[in-house]
Amino acid sequence: MIQRWFTKWSSSAGVECTPRDLVTQLCVDCGLPVDTRDNPSATTQKSITLLWAAANTPRMLPSSKKSKKSKDTSEFTEALVVSLLEKGADANATEKSNGCTAMHQAAFKGKEEILRVLVERGGADPAVAALSSSWEMTPLHKAAWNGHCGAMSIIVRAAGAAGAEALLMARTSCLEEEDATALHVVASQGDAEGVRTLLELAEEAGVAKKLLGARDAAGQTARDVALAEEGSEEAAKALAAFQPKG
């Protein structure tokens, strides 16, 4: 009911944003500190920054039932993120329950313009690993999990020449392939395009051969993982076909 009301209101007002966008903007307009945490009580274990909320906003706003199209809210959201950063929001602030930053959220949803804003205007660190229990995940792992190739490129290049190798070789153990690199992640998803993207980025960083030979906790390379996964044949072929220059 609330969603229907908001969709009707936003349409009549000509506002291309989501309810979360609107609430976040109202908080900013009312002078609420941009890094104020929402619901920091120990019972809920939930604590989010306004920047995190903005980066986590759905890209598309469902339109009315009469229209099959959805409205793209990205322009409003990008402006909101810029506004938050200008007011002093910390681009590397973490969500309490899982350690995710705004960059993790934007990477997971493939929001490339938000990632650029966070890096260029907020100094977001692409190497920050979200810690939760016994596993950790970088924004690169998040983007790899959903096959967002553009986001992966932005994240790795944001790390610079000095940090790209560490980022590409970073491990996560929240998947079936424990101690997995982002390349293991895309291989397990059967994502051939993701495989090629990461290997090209690794080539730029001079670590393609090292990444191809990286093994997870089970001793498997990314190609081993792809070969073992049903439906990952194209990813396995992409891994086998790639010839590192260095």
Short mmCIF file of C-alpha atoms in Angstrom, two decimals:
data_model
loop_
_atom_site.label_atom_id
_atom_site.label_comp_id
_atom_site.label_asym_id
_atom_site.label_seq_id
_atom_site.Cartn_x
_atom_site.Cartn_y
_atom_site.Cartn_z
CA MET A 1 0.00 0.00 0.00
CA ILE A 2 2.80 2.41 0.93
CA GLN A 3 4.67 1.54 -2.29
CA ARG A 4 1.53 2.21 -4.36
CA TRP A 5 1.03 5.56 -2.63
CA PHE A 6 4.64 6.57 -3.13
CA THR A 7 4.63 5.55 -6.80
CA LYS A 8 1.49 7.63 -7.38
CA TRP A 9 2.94 10.60 -5.48
CA SER A 10 6.35 10.50 -7.16
CA SER A 11 4.73 10.27 -10.58
CA SER A 12 2.47 13.26 -10.01
CA ALA A 13 5.32 15.26 -8.47
CA GLY A 14 7.75 14.36 -11.23
CA VAL A 15 10.24 12.97 -8.71
CA GLU A 16 12.31 10.03 -9.94
CA CYS A 17 13.39 8.45 -6.66
CA THR A 18 12.58 5.58 -4.31
CA PRO A 19 11.11 5.81 -0.79
CA ARG A 20 14.56 5.13 0.67
CA ASP A 21 16.02 7.92 -1.47
CA LEU A 22 13.38 10.31 -0.22
CA VAL A 23 13.86 9.43 3.46
CA THR A 24 17.63 9.78 3.11
CA GLN A 25 17.29 13.17 1.43
CA LEU A 26 14.91 14.35 4.13
CA CYS A 27 17.44 13.33 6.77
CA VAL A 28 20.09 15.39 4.98
CA ASP A 29 17.78 18.38 4.56
CA CYS A 30 16.89 18.26 8.26
CA GLY A 31 20.54 18.41 9.23
CA LEU A 32 20.90 14.89 10.58
CA PRO A 33 24.61 13.95 10.80
CA VAL A 34 25.37 11.95 7.68
CA ASP A 35 27.15 9.20 9.59
CA THR A 36 24.46 8.81 12.21
CA ARG A 37 23.63 5.15 12.69
CA ASP A 38 20.13 3.85 12.36
CA ASN A 39 18.96 1.54 15.13
CA PRO A 40 22.31 0.89 16.83
CA SER A 41 20.75 -1.13 19.65
CA ALA A 42 22.44 -4.39 20.59
CA THR A 43 19.15 -6.25 20.18
CA THR A 44 18.77 -5.46 16.48
CA GLN A 45 22.49 -5.55 15.61
CA LYS A 46 21.69 -3.22 12.74
CA SER A 47 23.59 -0.03 12.11
CA ILE A 48 23.68 1.75 8.77
CA THR A 49 25.01 5.08 7.57
CA LEU A 50 22.97 7.27 5.29
CA LEU A 51 25.59 6.80 2.58
CA TRP A 52 25.25 3.03 2.88
CA ALA A 53 21.49 3.40 2.51
CA ALA A 54 21.86 5.55 -0.59
CA ALA A 55 24.29 3.16 -2.26
CA ASN A 56 21.99 0.26 -1.43
CA THR A 57 18.94 1.87 -3.02
CA PRO A 58 17.32 -0.20 -5.79
CA ARG A 59 18.22 1.21 -9.22
CA MET A 60 14.75 0.88 -10.65
CA LEU A 61 11.48 2.10 -9.19
CA PRO A 62 8.46 -0.03 -10.16
CA SER A 63 5.91 1.95 -12.13
CA SER A 64 2.16 1.61 -11.92
CA LYS A 65 0.44 -1.58 -12.95
CA LYS A 66 -0.70 0.12 -16.17
CA SER A 67 2.89 0.52 -17.33
CA LYS A 68 5.25 -2.35 -17.99
CA LYS A 69 8.27 -0.07 -17.75
CA SER A 70 10.20 0.85 -14.62
CA LYS A 71 11.67 4.23 -13.85
CA ASP A 72 15.43 4.62 -13.65
CA THR A 73 16.24 6.39 -10.38
CA SER A 74 20.02 6.31 -10.80
CA GLU A 75 20.48 10.01 -11.53
CA PHE A 76 18.70 11.02 -8.32
CA THR A 77 20.64 8.46 -6.29
CA GLU A 78 23.99 9.59 -7.67
CA ALA A 79 23.18 13.19 -6.78
CA LEU A 80 22.18 12.05 -3.30
CA VAL A 81 25.46 10.19 -2.78
CA VAL A 82 27.39 13.27 -3.93
CA SER A 83 25.38 15.42 -1.50
CA LEU A 84 26.16 13.06 1.38
CA LEU A 85 29.86 13.02 0.56
CA GLU A 86 29.96 16.80 0.36
CA LYS A 87 28.40 16.96 3.80
CA GLY A 88 31.18 14.81 5.20
CA ALA A 89 29.93 11.23 4.91
CA ASP A 90 32.65 8.62 5.35
CA ALA A 91 32.79 6.49 2.20
CA ASN A 92 34.48 3.73 4.18
CA ALA A 93 32.01 3.62 7.09
CA THR A 94 30.82 0.08 7.71
CA GLU A 95 27.44 -1.49 8.40
CA LYS A 96 27.51 -2.98 11.88
CA SER A 97 26.13 -6.45 11.28
CA ASN A 98 28.28 -7.46 8.31
CA GLY A 99 30.99 -4.85 7.85
CA CYS A 100 29.85 -3.78 4.38
CA THR A 101 30.69 -0.31 3.10
CA ALA A 102 28.73 1.72 0.57
CA MET A 103 31.16 0.40 -2.03
CA HIS A 104 30.24 -3.20 -1.20
CA GLN A 105 26.57 -2.41 -1.76
CA ALA A 106 27.12 -0.54 -5.02
CA ALA A 107 29.40 -3.34 -6.27
CA PHE A 108 26.85 -6.03 -5.43
CA LYS A 109 24.22 -4.23 -7.48
CA GLY A 110 26.56 -3.23 -10.30
CA LYS A 111 25.99 0.50 -9.81
CA GLU A 112 28.96 1.78 -11.78
CA GLU A 113 28.30 5.52 -11.49
CA ILE A 114 27.90 5.23 -7.72
CA LEU A 115 31.20 3.36 -7.54
CA ARG A 116 32.93 6.11 -9.51
CA VAL A 117 31.49 8.78 -7.23
CA LEU A 118 32.54 6.89 -4.10
CA VAL A 119 36.09 6.47 -5.41
CA GLU A 120 36.62 9.86 -7.04
CA ARG A 121 34.79 12.07 -4.56
CA GLY A 122 34.76 9.98 -1.41
CA GLY A 123 38.11 8.23 -1.49
CA ALA A 124 36.46 4.84 -1.02
CA ASP A 125 38.94 2.03 -0.40
CA PRO A 126 38.30 -0.95 -2.74
CA ALA A 127 40.44 -3.19 -0.55
CA VAL A 128 38.21 -2.98 2.54
CA ALA A 129 36.99 -6.47 3.38
CA ALA A 130 33.57 -6.90 4.93
CA LEU A 131 34.05 -9.01 8.02
CA SER A 132 31.31 -11.34 9.22
CA SER A 133 31.93 -14.32 11.44
CA SER A 134 34.81 -16.26 9.87
CA TRP A 135 34.66 -14.88 6.31
CA GLU A 136 35.50 -11.67 4.57
CA MET A 137 34.57 -10.27 1.20
CA THR A 138 35.93 -7.34 -0.77
CA PRO A 139 33.80 -5.22 -3.11
CA LEU A 140 35.44 -7.15 -5.97
CA HIS A 141 34.06 -10.44 -4.63
CA LYS A 142 30.63 -8.80 -4.37
CA ALA A 143 30.70 -7.62 -7.97
CA ALA A 144 32.05 -10.98 -9.16
CA TRP A 145 29.26 -12.86 -7.40
CA ASN A 146 26.64 -11.09 -9.52
CA GLY A 147 28.72 -10.91 -12.70
CA HIS A 148 29.02 -7.13 -12.86
CA CYS A 149 32.01 -6.79 -15.20
CA GLY A 150 31.93 -3.00 -15.39
CA ALA A 151 31.92 -2.76 -11.61
CA MET A 152 34.83 -5.20 -11.37
CA SER A 153 36.89 -3.05 -13.72
CA ILE A 154 36.19 0.12 -11.75
CA ILE A 155 37.08 -1.53 -8.46
CA VAL A 156 40.36 -3.07 -9.59
CA ARG A 157 41.53 0.07 -11.36
CA ALA A 158 40.60 2.15 -8.34
CA ALA A 159 43.12 0.13 -6.34
CA GLY A 160 45.91 1.47 -8.55
CA ALA A 161 49.03 -0.32 -9.68
CA ALA A 162 50.16 -0.88 -6.11
CA GLY A 163 46.90 -2.40 -4.87
CA ALA A 164 45.51 -4.28 -7.87
CA GLU A 165 47.49 -7.46 -7.23
CA ALA A 166 46.43 -7.70 -3.59
CA LEU A 167 42.81 -7.11 -4.55
CA LEU A 168 42.79 -9.69 -7.33
CA MET A 169 44.45 -12.24 -5.07
CA ALA A 170 42.25 -11.49 -2.04
CA ARG A 171 40.39 -14.52 -0.68
CA THR A 172 36.90 -15.12 0.65
CA SER A 173 35.60 -18.19 2.47
CA CYS A 174 31.88 -17.46 2.42
CA LEU A 175 31.34 -19.64 -0.62
CA GLU A 176 31.51 -23.36 -1.27
CA GLU A 177 35.01 -22.76 -2.57
CA GLU A 178 36.72 -21.65 0.62
CA ASP A 179 39.72 -19.35 0.30
CA ALA A 180 38.45 -18.30 -3.14
CA THR A 181 39.63 -15.42 -5.29
CA ALA A 182 37.17 -13.37 -7.35
CA LEU A 183 38.24 -15.51 -10.33
CA HIS A 184 37.10 -18.62 -8.46
CA VAL A 185 33.79 -16.88 -7.82
CA VAL A 186 33.04 -16.08 -11.48
CA ALA A 187 34.25 -19.55 -12.50
CA SER A 188 31.83 -21.17 -10.04
CA GLN A 189 29.02 -19.07 -11.55
CA GLY A 190 29.89 -20.17 -15.10
CA ASP A 191 30.48 -16.53 -16.00
CA ALA A 192 32.77 -16.58 -19.06
CA GLU A 193 32.60 -12.82 -19.53
CA GLY A 194 33.51 -12.31 -15.89
CA VAL A 195 36.45 -14.68 -16.31
CA ARG A 196 37.76 -12.73 -19.30
CA THR A 197 37.29 -9.40 -17.53
CA LEU A 198 39.23 -10.46 -14.44
CA LEU A 199 42.01 -12.05 -16.47
CA GLU A 200 42.39 -8.90 -18.58
CA LEU A 201 42.59 -6.83 -15.40
CA ALA A 202 45.11 -9.27 -13.99
CA GLU A 203 47.13 -8.97 -17.20
CA GLU A 204 47.18 -5.20 -16.76
CA ALA A 205 48.46 -5.70 -13.22
CA GLY A 206 51.03 -8.29 -14.36
CA VAL A 207 49.56 -11.10 -12.26
CA ALA A 208 47.45 -13.08 -14.76
CA LYS A 209 49.65 -16.17 -14.52
CA LYS A 210 49.66 -15.99 -10.74
CA LEU A 211 45.88 -15.62 -10.61
CA LEU A 212 45.31 -18.54 -12.97
CA GLY A 213 47.46 -20.72 -10.73
CA ALA A 214 45.86 -19.61 -7.46
CA ARG A 215 44.27 -22.49 -5.55
CA ASP A 216 41.43 -22.44 -3.06
CA ALA A 217 41.30 -24.36 0.22
CA ALA A 218 40.48 -27.56 -1.68
CA GLY A 219 43.52 -27.13 -3.90
CA GLN A 220 41.47 -26.16 -6.94
CA THR A 221 42.31 -23.50 -9.50
CA ALA A 222 39.51 -21.42 -11.00
CA ARG A 223 39.50 -23.72 -14.02
CA ASP A 224 39.17 -26.78 -11.77
CA VAL A 225 36.16 -25.13 -10.15
CA ALA A 226 34.56 -24.35 -13.53
CA LEU A 227 35.11 -27.89 -14.78
CA ALA A 228 33.46 -29.29 -11.66
CA GLU A 229 30.38 -27.06 -11.93
CA GLU A 230 27.54 -28.09 -14.21
CA GLY A 231 26.81 -25.35 -16.72
CA SER A 232 30.24 -23.73 -16.37
CA GLU A 233 31.74 -25.13 -19.56
CA GLU A 234 32.10 -21.72 -21.26
CA ALA A 235 33.90 -20.33 -18.23
CA ALA A 236 36.25 -23.31 -18.26
CA LYS A 237 36.95 -22.73 -21.97
CA ALA A 238 37.67 -19.05 -21.34
CA LEU A 239 40.13 -19.99 -18.60
CA ALA A 240 41.85 -22.58 -20.80
CA ALA A 241 42.06 -20.22 -23.79
CA PHE A 242 43.65 -17.31 -21.95
CA GLN A 243 47.38 -17.02 -22.54
CA PRO A 244 49.20 -14.67 -20.14
CA LYS A 245 51.73 -12.43 -21.85
CA GLY A 246 54.06 -12.21 -18.89
#
